[in-house]
Amino acid sequence: LALGRGAGEGGPPLTQDFATLLRATRRKYSFAQAQAAQRFGITQAYFSKLETGKSSVPESNASLRQSLYSWIS
């Protein structure tokens, strides 16, 4: 699954697979977006954008990328 740049960030959007898996995993654990966001130290608004593929995790934030990948795996 690619964690590309979000729309408007100069690169391809996140893959829909990643966004779909992120949402499915959150729902599997019965987390609200705010709860999941808090788990990763990000805002609910940013988490929502990740779930819809409207934003991405910058390559410079390897820690968040790894945490999200581990969670959805």
Tab-separated table of C-alpha atoms in Angstrom:
chain	number	residue	atom	x	y	z
A	1	LEU	CA	0.000	0.000	0.000
A	2	ALA	CA	1.415	3.326	-0.976
A	3	LEU	CA	1.302	6.333	1.275
A	4	GLY	CA	1.523	8.899	-1.503
A	5	ARG	CA	0.980	12.595	-1.185
A	6	GLY	CA	-2.556	13.859	-0.821
A	7	ALA	CA	-4.447	15.764	-3.463
A	8	GLY	CA	-3.107	19.272	-3.710
A	9	GLU	CA	0.256	18.286	-2.208
A	10	GLY	CA	2.073	17.855	-5.497
A	11	GLY	CA	1.780	14.098	-5.803
A	12	PRO	CA	-0.619	11.235	-6.231
A	13	PRO	CA	-3.301	10.777	-3.574
A	14	LEU	CA	-3.167	8.019	-1.004
A	15	THR	CA	-4.249	4.717	-2.396
A	16	GLN	CA	-7.886	3.991	-1.769
A	17	ASP	CA	-6.794	0.642	-0.348
A	18	PHE	CA	-4.909	2.364	2.466
A	19	ALA	CA	-7.792	4.728	3.243
A	20	THR	CA	-10.288	1.845	3.188
A	21	LEU	CA	-8.124	-0.315	5.453
A	22	LEU	CA	-7.581	2.559	7.856
A	23	ARG	CA	-11.325	3.127	8.200
A	24	ALA	CA	-12.058	-0.606	8.454
A	25	THR	CA	-9.446	-1.046	11.179
A	26	ARG	CA	-10.791	1.906	13.145
A	27	ARG	CA	-14.291	0.470	12.943
A	28	LYS	CA	-13.056	-3.012	13.856
A	29	TYR	CA	-11.775	-1.609	17.138
A	30	SER	CA	-14.936	0.493	17.575
A	31	PHE	CA	-12.918	3.695	17.742
A	32	ALA	CA	-14.325	7.086	16.925
A	33	GLN	CA	-12.065	9.104	14.650
A	34	ALA	CA	-11.062	11.285	17.598
A	35	GLN	CA	-9.989	8.211	19.596
A	36	ALA	CA	-7.936	6.832	16.728
A	37	ALA	CA	-6.393	10.224	16.068
A	38	GLN	CA	-5.396	10.553	19.713
A	39	ARG	CA	-3.738	7.134	19.547
A	40	PHE	CA	-1.457	8.425	16.788
A	41	GLY	CA	-0.986	11.941	18.126
A	42	ILE	CA	-2.798	13.656	15.267
A	43	THR	CA	-5.994	15.674	14.998
A	44	GLN	CA	-9.360	14.157	14.212
A	45	ALA	CA	-9.552	16.351	11.111
A	46	TYR	CA	-6.238	14.979	9.805
A	47	PHE	CA	-7.284	11.399	10.584
A	48	SER	CA	-10.488	11.988	8.636
A	49	LYS	CA	-8.478	13.214	5.651
A	50	LEU	CA	-6.300	10.092	5.825
A	51	GLU	CA	-9.395	7.874	5.850
A	52	THR	CA	-10.800	9.567	2.770
A	53	GLY	CA	-7.493	9.748	0.921
A	54	LYS	CA	-7.598	13.551	0.882
A	55	SER	CA	-4.313	13.860	2.742
A	56	SER	CA	-1.223	11.822	3.360
A	57	VAL	CA	1.548	11.212	5.831
A	58	PRO	CA	4.665	13.123	4.804
A	59	GLU	CA	7.676	10.974	4.031
A	60	SER	CA	9.513	12.871	6.755
A	61	ASN	CA	7.135	11.409	9.371
A	62	ALA	CA	8.379	7.825	9.260
A	63	SER	CA	7.204	7.157	12.801
A	64	LEU	CA	3.564	7.926	11.992
A	65	ARG	CA	3.761	5.977	8.739
A	66	GLN	CA	5.091	2.926	10.571
A	67	SER	CA	2.495	3.211	13.322
A	68	LEU	CA	-0.376	3.413	10.837
A	69	TYR	CA	0.945	0.502	8.764
A	70	SER	CA	1.372	-1.625	11.876
A	71	TRP	CA	-2.148	-0.835	13.012
A	72	ILE	CA	-3.815	-1.811	9.718
A	73	SER	CA	-1.721	-4.941	9.220
